[in-house]
């Protein structure tokens, strides 16, 4: 590709973007702040001569260019054109100021199509004349045209000898039609976005301009106007068929085809050559150009420039239906991927606001509900619909019912009396029915005398309003369905699900991929090892999942618990040996003082040296073997399988007095985690072959989630209280899914190479174990450090990580139950960080516990608040923002539930903070304070 | 022998090793009379020149919805696999720029991907610490996803890089955040050997990348957060063949030079370096002075087929093309038209060297090729 082209392209482009003129006196552009870069204004053109050419965006042709051509006097009366050209000037400025509301160009396209039609008759001379006329009419525009000419057509010129004027002119014409066509499509999109008032104005010009196209345009505007507005009255006034835009667009398509059938990129071929259409802008490409023009088709068959734009609604039906051309060009796998992308990508989905149900445009969630229900309306197109939530009747606004869909879907507004525009004075579920329906009811044997008001359920049973007893079933008689078929009325589908079934399907419903991105909130759960992130993760699984752990998982967990148990046992046996040595040494001392000479050191196990910590030879052998296996590190490989074999031995061992004596000194065994006692006390049960770990066991079990460093669980909060569902805002929460991601703390502190992979999380939940304040472990350098300080260090590292700039942090102070108990024994000040903790209620503490709870906050609560404030200060000194803090007892489901719901609230406030002013936010933040305690 | 005595002897031995190492370094410095660029200049060589259209973006692969983290080419047939933040692997036909497979991964946090030598399967690894193998020919499941055909479990931390052993469909080398590299047997799913870890000669921090010698597939090199690169013989897992010091930051990328006697590294210290595996010497440092104090990290590197060019992606969106002989930047991909809007996170040359593929945080991959009639260098 010759470079000058691209340079020119750039200048063309910057001409459009760099305009900084005065604001318009005209309210046209304000309605839609469209990013001009994203408007499908031009087809992609590249140099076909060069294999390695780049796709080049065809320069924007000015809107008023066609009208200029008209002025140059070939076809139309100048008087009719003049108003357009006036707007044309405005239009140019509009485009320059990036608003690009190309309403006008739409009508221009129609005029230019007229022009082209006439031009096809004319000879090359008149074409030449045309382009000359363009050259003379307006200097800036002429400039662009010449750029255009050199830029886009130059290579064609070079290749196919410049003297061939006629060919060049033809290229010109087709080139022009590309641009005009694009304008048309952008016009459609802009009017869709609610430029109804302005487009009406232009329609007036339309009337004056070309009588043949304007009549098809008007209903189009009107239709979208009523889709867009929530104004019920307006909709009532205009009972225009919803199908109209489709029909109208189809017409336009034909017009374009009729003009010139060449490829939009190489300008070769005729209307009979096979071509692929862009589903956004309708550009047509021949088989040589389609791959270049459409690139890798991330959203299906769209020009590169159209990627990201909503599709032409008239093409919705053909989504995912592959043409022969693509099948020929690409292999099956590639075609499948393209079609899949075309059907499923977000940009190609039906825009929910185009679907109005009972006069209310839908939101995303409602559309999903509608489309994901067991019995959805087929081939949903934009338009106005009415929906009878009780019976499931569904139809177009102002028409008889067309289908019976799943009832009780919470979409749209309440049904209106005149939804189907009936005039029979007979009502079904508050809707005046049409004559056809009345006829059907009569044939079905329903008594319709006296203008009754019926109440029809989804199963077809009907009652008269105000009466209790069911009068019958509409669909009960065999003939009714036949009658319905004759009258083209819908009958319930075979699988009309009951309400309960639907509810269950609602919860297990899969959210389509494109919505998942939008509705999935990710919560990153981190904390120093031992802070209980795993417990919280498991708790969330148990709380929110129907099946928290699969059979496989449970089996693995069982093995894990059992091998953990052997580990604990090993720790105790190790401790026993130590204690035995110690006590035998003591005993020796005693004995030597008693002048009873001790036997050789090797025989301390003998009767002479027997201490409380000694065990029998058989158990001793087992113990030695167990310890040896532990040291060699393959305990986990052996034990789960051998657990049954050794179960009786373990039982015996556990009951042995020496072990019990050791166990009583468990506080001296640092390696023994606090949860070990929970399992050790039930050792006999756990080692049974038929042992089934309970949820509580799983909760207590160590190492269940940390098998692979990262674990995540998707869940949604169940709707508990019925009063929750009344709130409309909460209603859509059922779709909001949360993903709790738990990562192992190991390695975070040193290099956060992969922390940036979590930049899309909604919030970081940092977990700190409160009871760590008196515990020590070895840090990276081998020094014994307070675990609370290690937690703080990790917290600092994560909080200041650039990935989490402006991220919400929730601090979970975990193990509050342990902490409350521990703080009574060990003063908080053992941790350096907390050395200025001096509770003011110390005098009360002499009283019994119960009185403490009643009168003033317990020491535990005070200490919790103190630590919370410590972290808050640290956080705000590092980031200048507010830290959310909540206490959690990891082993108590309600506590974890509350903490996770708190995190949901934080995310909600965050959303609302973006929507509302700061003052409103402060209102919420006070709320937050009250919630956290 | 008592513990104290053992400790003493250990300390003495460590001391000896350190002094020996120091002497080795001294000797090397003494012998190191010039670097590649100095020699090439003295020979009167001039750097490669690039015209404005010599390297052009000829394909734009769109389809990911998240940052692209990794890519790999097939040895033939011109296909590319890419891994992205959106939790998908996409297999591309580089010629038509179409997708042939889009694989939704069970764990979305993928960091690396690789094509098998025959192009029949792809491997990927990430934060789930598992290297997953997908057979591209296996039938899709009901939900349209490709099933995992093999899970390579065993790493204790994230899998940062993976590469198939050339011409061996069943062997794969991974590097991991647990400071080890592992040679896997895919058929059994077991570790054949573990490089590093508890052994003294292993890396002392997360291993971030591996590269297998193209001409002698038993040798591979790994780059790590301990700012060293280590050379390994896959038959001798117990100790590294060589340790290459020099970088002052995490070594993010290593890549063997096409001749197999040298390898390049890219690091957080903003430099790329060229090391010789026969002498253990550092041959050249590639560093471009920047105006501001912020030193951009090197995220990924690749050599052209002749080795004359080194492509290096930086964290500030630059992507330099270095002349490896003269250590001069001859082109910056960022300044070319149609270049990426985000930083380039991964680079790869096609097996025949005719095209360069770059993956970027702007979610796109681009294929660059020589636009002129110049021979590929």
mmCIF file of N, CA and C in Angstrom, chain A residues 1-3 6 50-55 291-292 294-299 304 307 329-331 333-338 340-341 513 516-517 522 707-710 712 739 741 743-744 746-747 750-751 753-754 756-760, chain B residues 52-53 56-63 65 67 69 85-86 88 92-93 96-102 104 107 109-111 127-130 140 143-145 155-158 205-206 208 225 250 252 268 337-338 343 369-371:
data_model
loop_
_atom_site.group_PDB
_atom_site.id
_atom_site.type_symbol
_atom_site.label_atom_id
_atom_site.label_comp_id
_atom_site.label_asym_id
_atom_site.label_seq_id
_atom_site.Cartn_x
_atom_site.Cartn_y
_atom_site.Cartn_z
ATOM 1 N N UNK A 1 0.843 -1.209 0.000
ATOM 2 C CA UNK A 1 0.000 0.000 0.000
ATOM 3 C C UNK A 1 0.865 1.241 0.000
ATOM 4 N N UNK A 2 0.671 2.098 -0.919
ATOM 5 C CA UNK A 2 1.464 3.327 -0.936
ATOM 6 C C UNK A 2 1.122 4.180 0.270
ATOM 7 N N UNK A 3 2.103 4.691 0.937
ATOM 8 C CA UNK A 3 1.865 5.425 2.166
ATOM 9 C C UNK A 3 1.048 6.700 2.022
ATOM 10 N N UNK A 6 -2.578 6.704 3.171
ATOM 11 C CA UNK A 6 -2.921 6.626 4.582
ATOM 12 C C UNK A 6 -2.782 7.990 5.245
ATOM 13 N N UNK A 50 -2.105 -4.966 -3.885
ATOM 14 C CA UNK A 50 -1.003 -5.381 -3.016
ATOM 15 C C UNK A 50 -1.487 -6.429 -2.026
ATOM 16 N N UNK A 51 -0.766 -7.483 -1.945
ATOM 17 C CA UNK A 51 -1.145 -8.571 -1.045
ATOM 18 C C UNK A 51 -1.179 -8.120 0.400
ATOM 19 N N UNK A 52 -0.244 -7.290 0.757
ATOM 20 C CA UNK A 52 -0.084 -6.963 2.180
ATOM 21 C C UNK A 52 -0.691 -5.614 2.495
ATOM 22 N N UNK A 53 -1.703 -5.277 1.777
ATOM 23 C CA UNK A 53 -2.268 -3.952 1.991
ATOM 24 C C UNK A 53 -3.085 -3.918 3.262
ATOM 25 N N UNK A 54 -3.306 -2.723 3.743
ATOM 26 C CA UNK A 54 -4.063 -2.556 4.969
ATOM 27 C C UNK A 54 -5.457 -2.111 4.606
ATOM 28 N N UNK A 55 -6.384 -2.466 5.472
ATOM 29 C CA UNK A 55 -7.720 -1.936 5.251
ATOM 30 C C UNK A 55 -7.716 -0.436 5.550
ATOM 31 N N UNK A 291 -13.007 -10.964 3.146
ATOM 32 C CA UNK A 291 -12.160 -11.230 4.307
ATOM 33 C C UNK A 291 -11.352 -9.996 4.680
ATOM 34 N N UNK A 292 -10.961 -9.256 3.692
ATOM 35 C CA UNK A 292 -10.215 -8.026 3.975
ATOM 36 C C UNK A 292 -11.120 -6.993 4.629
ATOM 37 N N UNK A 294 -13.882 -7.424 6.244
ATOM 38 C CA UNK A 294 -14.514 -7.781 7.508
ATOM 39 C C UNK A 294 -13.516 -8.272 8.540
ATOM 40 N N UNK A 295 -12.272 -8.417 8.160
ATOM 41 C CA UNK A 295 -11.246 -8.767 9.130
ATOM 42 C C UNK A 295 -11.512 -10.101 9.785
ATOM 43 N N UNK A 296 -11.306 -10.161 11.071
ATOM 44 C CA UNK A 296 -11.457 -11.442 11.747
ATOM 45 C C UNK A 296 -12.874 -11.664 12.259
ATOM 46 N N UNK A 297 -13.759 -10.764 11.944
ATOM 47 C CA UNK A 297 -15.193 -10.916 12.252
ATOM 48 C C UNK A 297 -15.466 -11.287 13.707
ATOM 49 N N UNK A 298 -15.008 -10.500 14.636
ATOM 50 C CA UNK A 298 -15.270 -10.831 16.040
ATOM 51 C C UNK A 298 -16.753 -10.754 16.396
ATOM 52 N N UNK A 299 -17.526 -10.054 15.590
ATOM 53 C CA UNK A 299 -18.960 -9.972 15.868
ATOM 54 C C UNK A 299 -19.751 -10.440 14.666
ATOM 55 N N UNK A 304 -15.046 -3.936 9.175
ATOM 56 C CA UNK A 304 -14.164 -3.636 10.292
ATOM 57 C C UNK A 304 -14.630 -2.373 11.011
ATOM 58 N N UNK A 307 -17.693 -2.764 13.570
ATOM 59 C CA UNK A 307 -17.598 -3.602 14.758
ATOM 60 C C UNK A 307 -17.997 -2.798 15.977
ATOM 61 N N UNK A 329 -15.157 -19.913 1.290
ATOM 62 C CA UNK A 329 -13.898 -19.226 1.569
ATOM 63 C C UNK A 329 -13.176 -19.799 2.780
ATOM 64 N N UNK A 330 -13.956 -20.201 3.762
ATOM 65 C CA UNK A 330 -13.344 -20.576 5.037
ATOM 66 C C UNK A 330 -13.681 -22.018 5.349
ATOM 67 N N UNK A 331 -12.920 -22.586 6.250
ATOM 68 C CA UNK A 331 -13.244 -23.958 6.605
ATOM 69 C C UNK A 331 -14.357 -24.000 7.630
ATOM 70 N N UNK A 333 -14.747 -25.027 10.650
ATOM 71 C CA UNK A 333 -14.526 -24.566 12.014
ATOM 72 C C UNK A 333 -14.585 -23.049 12.092
ATOM 73 N N UNK A 334 -13.977 -22.434 11.094
ATOM 74 C CA UNK A 334 -13.945 -20.970 11.104
ATOM 75 C C UNK A 334 -15.345 -20.401 10.944
ATOM 76 N N UNK A 335 -16.082 -20.998 10.017
ATOM 77 C CA UNK A 335 -17.444 -20.525 9.800
ATOM 78 C C UNK A 335 -18.261 -20.686 11.072
ATOM 79 N N UNK A 336 -18.063 -21.809 11.726
ATOM 80 C CA UNK A 336 -18.834 -22.059 12.944
ATOM 81 C C UNK A 336 -18.533 -20.991 13.994
ATOM 82 N N UNK A 337 -17.259 -20.658 14.114
ATOM 83 C CA UNK A 337 -16.883 -19.636 15.098
ATOM 84 C C UNK A 337 -17.502 -18.287 14.752
ATOM 85 N N UNK A 338 -17.488 -17.970 13.462
ATOM 86 C CA UNK A 338 -18.043 -16.666 13.066
ATOM 87 C C UNK A 338 -19.526 -16.619 13.374
ATOM 88 N N UNK A 340 -21.179 -18.354 15.481
ATOM 89 C CA UNK A 340 -21.392 -18.363 16.928
ATOM 90 C C UNK A 340 -21.206 -16.952 17.483
ATOM 91 N N UNK A 341 -20.146 -16.322 17.030
ATOM 92 C CA UNK A 341 -19.890 -14.959 17.486
ATOM 93 C C UNK A 341 -21.020 -14.043 17.072
ATOM 94 N N UNK A 513 -23.516 -15.761 27.927
ATOM 95 C CA UNK A 513 -22.146 -15.289 28.092
ATOM 96 C C UNK A 513 -22.025 -13.773 28.064
ATOM 97 N N UNK A 516 -22.998 -12.284 31.179
ATOM 98 C CA UNK A 516 -22.238 -12.693 32.345
ATOM 99 C C UNK A 516 -21.230 -11.625 32.716
ATOM 100 N N UNK A 517 -20.585 -11.089 31.689
ATOM 101 C CA UNK A 517 -19.580 -10.059 31.930
ATOM 102 C C UNK A 517 -20.197 -8.906 32.707
ATOM 103 N N UNK A 522 -17.012 -9.588 40.805
ATOM 104 C CA UNK A 522 -15.970 -10.436 41.354
ATOM 105 C C UNK A 522 -15.477 -9.873 42.680
ATOM 106 N N UNK A 707 -5.868 -26.450 47.429
ATOM 107 C CA UNK A 707 -5.157 -27.444 46.643
ATOM 108 C C UNK A 707 -4.452 -26.834 45.448
ATOM 109 N N UNK A 708 -5.028 -25.821 44.842
ATOM 110 C CA UNK A 708 -4.381 -25.293 43.636
ATOM 111 C C UNK A 708 -4.203 -23.785 43.649
ATOM 112 N N UNK A 709 -4.059 -23.230 44.813
ATOM 113 C CA UNK A 709 -3.686 -21.825 44.852
ATOM 114 C C UNK A 709 -4.829 -20.865 44.642
ATOM 115 N N UNK A 710 -5.736 -21.222 43.749
ATOM 116 C CA UNK A 710 -6.827 -20.305 43.471
ATOM 117 C C UNK A 710 -8.121 -21.095 43.422
ATOM 118 N N UNK A 712 -12.461 -20.420 43.011
ATOM 119 C CA UNK A 712 -13.512 -19.420 42.886
ATOM 120 C C UNK A 712 -14.863 -20.110 42.901
ATOM 121 N N UNK A 739 -18.857 -13.617 42.197
ATOM 122 C CA UNK A 739 -17.841 -14.639 42.129
ATOM 123 C C UNK A 739 -16.838 -14.347 43.233
ATOM 124 N N UNK A 741 -13.435 -15.099 44.705
ATOM 125 C CA UNK A 741 -12.166 -15.683 44.280
ATOM 126 C C UNK A 741 -11.237 -15.688 45.474
ATOM 127 N N UNK A 743 -7.529 -16.500 46.735
ATOM 128 C CA UNK A 743 -6.168 -16.829 46.320
ATOM 129 C C UNK A 743 -5.321 -17.073 47.552
ATOM 130 N N UNK A 744 -4.366 -17.937 47.348
ATOM 131 C CA UNK A 744 -3.466 -18.234 48.447
ATOM 132 C C UNK A 744 -2.528 -17.068 48.662
ATOM 133 N N UNK A 746 0.347 -17.100 49.755
ATOM 134 C CA UNK A 746 1.750 -17.421 49.505
ATOM 135 C C UNK A 746 2.227 -16.729 48.244
ATOM 136 N N UNK A 747 3.273 -15.960 48.386
ATOM 137 C CA UNK A 747 3.852 -15.361 47.202
ATOM 138 C C UNK A 747 3.301 -14.001 46.856
ATOM 139 N N UNK A 750 5.754 -11.058 48.095
ATOM 140 C CA UNK A 750 7.056 -10.800 47.497
ATOM 141 C C UNK A 750 6.948 -10.140 46.135
ATOM 142 N N UNK A 751 6.371 -10.839 45.197
ATOM 143 C CA UNK A 751 6.207 -10.183 43.910
ATOM 144 C C UNK A 751 4.780 -10.369 43.434
ATOM 145 N N UNK A 753 3.410 -10.233 40.647
ATOM 146 C CA UNK A 753 3.407 -10.338 39.192
ATOM 147 C C UNK A 753 2.006 -10.574 38.650
ATOM 148 N N UNK A 754 1.292 -11.408 39.332
ATOM 149 C CA UNK A 754 0.001 -11.799 38.751
ATOM 150 C C UNK A 754 -1.170 -11.071 39.393
ATOM 151 N N UNK A 756 -2.096 -8.191 38.959
ATOM 152 C CA UNK A 756 -2.790 -7.346 37.992
ATOM 153 C C UNK A 756 -3.816 -8.114 37.176
ATOM 154 N N UNK A 757 -3.773 -9.419 37.266
ATOM 155 C CA UNK A 757 -4.822 -10.178 36.581
ATOM 156 C C UNK A 757 -6.174 -9.966 37.252
ATOM 157 N N UNK A 758 -6.149 -9.398 38.416
ATOM 158 C CA UNK A 758 -7.410 -9.215 39.151
ATOM 159 C C UNK A 758 -7.889 -7.777 39.078
ATOM 160 N N UNK A 759 -7.460 -7.074 38.055
ATOM 161 C CA UNK A 759 -7.836 -5.663 37.996
ATOM 162 C C UNK A 759 -9.337 -5.488 37.768
ATOM 163 N N UNK A 760 -10.011 -6.538 37.308
ATOM 164 C CA UNK A 760 -11.432 -6.379 37.025
ATOM 165 C C UNK A 760 -12.322 -6.783 38.198
ATOM 166 N N UNK B 52 9.570 3.022 5.872
ATOM 167 C CA UNK B 52 8.286 3.165 6.582
ATOM 168 C C UNK B 52 7.327 2.017 6.313
ATOM 169 N N UNK B 53 7.447 1.373 5.187
ATOM 170 C CA UNK B 53 6.472 0.321 4.874
ATOM 171 C C UNK B 53 7.112 -1.050 4.861
ATOM 172 N N UNK B 56 4.731 -4.005 8.003
ATOM 173 C CA UNK B 56 3.373 -3.483 8.082
ATOM 174 C C UNK B 56 2.476 -4.471 8.809
ATOM 175 N N UNK B 57 1.448 -3.913 9.406
ATOM 176 C CA UNK B 57 0.454 -4.754 10.067
ATOM 177 C C UNK B 57 -0.478 -5.276 8.991
ATOM 178 N N UNK B 58 -0.457 -6.573 8.770
ATOM 179 C CA UNK B 58 -1.286 -7.074 7.680
ATOM 180 C C UNK B 58 -2.504 -7.842 8.168
ATOM 181 N N UNK B 59 -2.557 -8.187 9.444
ATOM 182 C CA UNK B 59 -3.768 -8.832 9.955
ATOM 183 C C UNK B 59 -4.041 -8.265 11.347
ATOM 184 N N UNK B 60 -5.299 -8.133 11.622
ATOM 185 C CA UNK B 60 -5.703 -7.705 12.953
ATOM 186 C C UNK B 60 -6.649 -8.765 13.488
ATOM 187 N N UNK B 61 -6.228 -9.484 14.488
ATOM 188 C CA UNK B 61 -7.046 -10.585 14.986
ATOM 189 C C UNK B 61 -7.879 -10.082 16.158
ATOM 190 N N UNK B 62 -9.140 -9.863 15.907
ATOM 191 C CA UNK B 62 -10.029 -9.377 16.954
ATOM 192 C C UNK B 62 -10.926 -10.506 17.406
ATOM 193 N N UNK B 63 -11.220 -10.533 18.661
ATOM 194 C CA UNK B 63 -12.114 -11.580 19.153
ATOM 195 C C UNK B 63 -12.018 -11.759 20.655
ATOM 196 N N UNK B 65 -11.966 -10.506 24.474
ATOM 197 C CA UNK B 65 -12.589 -9.376 25.152
ATOM 198 C C UNK B 65 -11.770 -8.917 26.340
ATOM 199 N N UNK B 67 -7.450 -8.538 27.952
ATOM 200 C CA UNK B 67 -6.056 -8.403 27.561
ATOM 201 C C UNK B 67 -5.499 -9.732 27.079
ATOM 202 N N UNK B 69 -2.593 -12.243 26.921
ATOM 203 C CA UNK B 69 -1.438 -12.479 27.769
ATOM 204 C C UNK B 69 -0.354 -13.290 27.083
ATOM 205 N N UNK B 85 -7.169 -12.555 29.147
ATOM 206 C CA UNK B 85 -7.783 -12.292 30.442
ATOM 207 C C UNK B 85 -9.253 -12.696 30.476
ATOM 208 N N UNK B 86 -9.901 -12.738 29.321
ATOM 209 C CA UNK B 86 -11.308 -13.120 29.308
ATOM 210 C C UNK B 86 -11.500 -14.613 29.575
ATOM 211 N N UNK B 88 -10.286 -17.209 27.871
ATOM 212 C CA UNK B 88 -10.445 -18.027 26.681
ATOM 213 C C UNK B 88 -9.113 -18.224 25.981
ATOM 214 N N UNK B 92 -6.316 -19.291 16.056
ATOM 215 C CA UNK B 92 -6.550 -18.459 14.873
ATOM 216 C C UNK B 92 -5.927 -19.103 13.645
ATOM 217 N N UNK B 93 -6.571 -18.873 12.545
ATOM 218 C CA UNK B 93 -5.923 -19.122 11.276
ATOM 219 C C UNK B 93 -5.299 -17.791 10.874
ATOM 220 N N UNK B 96 -6.298 -16.367 7.190
ATOM 221 C CA UNK B 96 -7.621 -15.785 6.968
ATOM 222 C C UNK B 96 -8.019 -14.861 8.108
ATOM 223 N N UNK B 97 -7.227 -14.840 9.165
ATOM 224 C CA UNK B 97 -7.492 -14.095 10.391
ATOM 225 C C UNK B 97 -8.801 -14.521 11.054
ATOM 226 N N UNK B 98 -9.200 -15.749 10.809
ATOM 227 C CA UNK B 98 -10.419 -16.255 11.451
ATOM 228 C C UNK B 98 -10.081 -17.158 12.635
ATOM 229 N N UNK B 99 -11.040 -17.260 13.525
ATOM 230 C CA UNK B 99 -10.899 -18.173 14.653
ATOM 231 C C UNK B 99 -11.278 -19.581 14.209
ATOM 232 N N UNK B 100 -10.559 -20.562 14.657
ATOM 233 C CA UNK B 100 -11.032 -21.915 14.433
ATOM 234 C C UNK B 100 -11.550 -22.545 15.714
ATOM 235 N N UNK B 101 -11.020 -22.132 16.846
ATOM 236 C CA UNK B 101 -11.520 -22.639 18.115
ATOM 237 C C UNK B 101 -11.551 -21.491 19.108
ATOM 238 N N UNK B 102 -12.561 -21.478 19.920
ATOM 239 C CA UNK B 102 -12.573 -20.577 21.062
ATOM 240 C C UNK B 102 -12.860 -21.446 22.268
ATOM 241 N N UNK B 104 -13.319 -21.970 26.141
ATOM 242 C CA UNK B 104 -13.561 -21.324 27.432
ATOM 243 C C UNK B 104 -12.888 -22.172 28.501
ATOM 244 N N UNK B 107 -10.549 -22.404 34.396
ATOM 245 C CA UNK B 107 -10.023 -21.348 35.265
ATOM 246 C C UNK B 107 -9.677 -20.160 34.382
ATOM 247 N N UNK B 109 -8.090 -17.492 34.839
ATOM 248 C CA UNK B 109 -6.851 -16.733 35.024
ATOM 249 C C UNK B 109 -5.706 -17.469 34.356
ATOM 250 N N UNK B 110 -5.669 -17.319 33.060
ATOM 251 C CA UNK B 110 -4.673 -18.034 32.271
ATOM 252 C C UNK B 110 -3.499 -17.091 32.022
ATOM 253 N N UNK B 111 -2.304 -17.642 32.045
ATOM 254 C CA UNK B 111 -1.124 -16.801 31.858
ATOM 255 C C UNK B 111 -0.309 -17.200 30.637
ATOM 256 N N UNK B 127 -3.204 -19.345 36.969
ATOM 257 C CA UNK B 127 -3.221 -19.249 38.419
ATOM 258 C C UNK B 127 -3.771 -20.497 39.090
ATOM 259 N N UNK B 128 -4.406 -21.373 38.353
ATOM 260 C CA UNK B 128 -4.918 -22.582 38.986
ATOM 261 C C UNK B 128 -3.812 -23.607 39.216
ATOM 262 N N UNK B 129 -2.579 -23.255 38.844
ATOM 263 C CA UNK B 129 -1.407 -24.104 39.068
ATOM 264 C C UNK B 129 -1.462 -25.409 38.302
ATOM 265 N N UNK B 130 -2.309 -25.454 37.324
ATOM 266 C CA UNK B 130 -2.448 -26.669 36.531
ATOM 267 C C UNK B 130 -2.126 -26.317 35.087
ATOM 268 N N UNK B 140 -16.718 -31.379 20.886
ATOM 269 C CA UNK B 140 -17.095 -30.426 21.927
ATOM 270 C C UNK B 140 -18.180 -31.011 22.813
ATOM 271 N N UNK B 143 -22.277 -27.929 25.966
ATOM 272 C CA UNK B 143 -22.329 -26.467 26.004
ATOM 273 C C UNK B 143 -21.376 -25.828 25.001
ATOM 274 N N UNK B 144 -20.829 -26.623 24.113
ATOM 275 C CA UNK B 144 -19.977 -26.057 23.073
ATOM 276 C C UNK B 144 -18.539 -25.862 23.483
ATOM 277 N N UNK B 145 -18.184 -26.266 24.684
ATOM 278 C CA UNK B 145 -16.801 -26.108 25.114
ATOM 279 C C UNK B 145 -15.987 -27.348 24.770
ATOM 280 N N UNK B 155 2.264 -28.564 40.198
ATOM 281 C CA UNK B 155 2.891 -27.313 40.627
ATOM 282 C C UNK B 155 2.201 -26.812 41.883
ATOM 283 N N UNK B 156 2.989 -26.165 42.713
ATOM 284 C CA UNK B 156 2.430 -25.641 43.952
ATOM 285 C C UNK B 156 2.064 -24.178 43.816
ATOM 286 N N UNK B 157 2.371 -23.584 42.693
ATOM 287 C CA UNK B 157 1.975 -22.192 42.474
ATOM 288 C C UNK B 157 1.647 -22.025 40.989
ATOM 289 N N UNK B 158 1.360 -20.794 40.614
ATOM 290 C CA UNK B 158 0.867 -20.558 39.257
ATOM 291 C C UNK B 158 1.836 -21.060 38.186
ATOM 292 N N UNK B 205 13.428 -17.800 43.284
ATOM 293 C CA UNK B 205 12.163 -17.057 43.255
ATOM 294 C C UNK B 205 11.332 -17.597 42.094
ATOM 295 N N UNK B 206 10.155 -17.011 41.907
ATOM 296 C CA UNK B 206 9.236 -17.479 40.877
ATOM 297 C C UNK B 206 9.935 -17.555 39.515
ATOM 298 N N UNK B 208 9.545 -17.311 35.632
ATOM 299 C CA UNK B 208 8.546 -16.626 34.816
ATOM 300 C C UNK B 208 8.500 -17.098 33.372
ATOM 301 N N UNK B 225 12.293 -14.471 38.796
ATOM 302 C CA UNK B 225 12.232 -13.267 39.612
ATOM 303 C C UNK B 225 13.503 -13.067 40.430
ATOM 304 N N UNK B 250 13.536 -8.660 37.734
ATOM 305 C CA UNK B 250 12.951 -9.944 37.355
ATOM 306 C C UNK B 250 13.179 -10.207 35.865
ATOM 307 N N UNK B 252 11.699 -11.437 32.836
ATOM 308 C CA UNK B 252 10.336 -11.745 32.403
ATOM 309 C C UNK B 252 10.291 -12.665 31.197
ATOM 310 N N UNK B 268 12.727 -6.721 34.005
ATOM 311 C CA UNK B 268 12.104 -5.552 34.619
ATOM 312 C C UNK B 268 13.054 -4.364 34.701
ATOM 313 N N UNK B 337 1.897 2.782 11.682
ATOM 314 C CA UNK B 337 0.453 2.963 11.653
ATOM 315 C C UNK B 337 -0.234 1.619 11.950
ATOM 316 N N UNK B 338 -1.442 1.721 12.431
ATOM 317 C CA UNK B 338 -2.208 0.540 12.838
ATOM 318 C C UNK B 338 -1.556 -0.206 13.992
ATOM 319 N N UNK B 343 -0.283 -1.860 25.617
ATOM 320 C CA UNK B 343 1.072 -2.378 25.639
ATOM 321 C C UNK B 343 1.125 -3.771 25.023
ATOM 322 N N UNK B 369 4.202 -8.186 8.912
ATOM 323 C CA UNK B 369 5.027 -8.869 7.933
ATOM 324 C C UNK B 369 5.779 -7.840 7.126
ATOM 325 N N UNK B 370 6.772 -8.302 6.429
ATOM 326 C CA UNK B 370 7.574 -7.385 5.653
ATOM 327 C C UNK B 370 6.818 -7.008 4.405
ATOM 328 N N UNK B 371 6.627 -5.724 4.231
ATOM 329 C CA UNK B 371 5.827 -5.249 3.124
ATOM 330 C C UNK B 371 6.633 -5.131 1.847
#
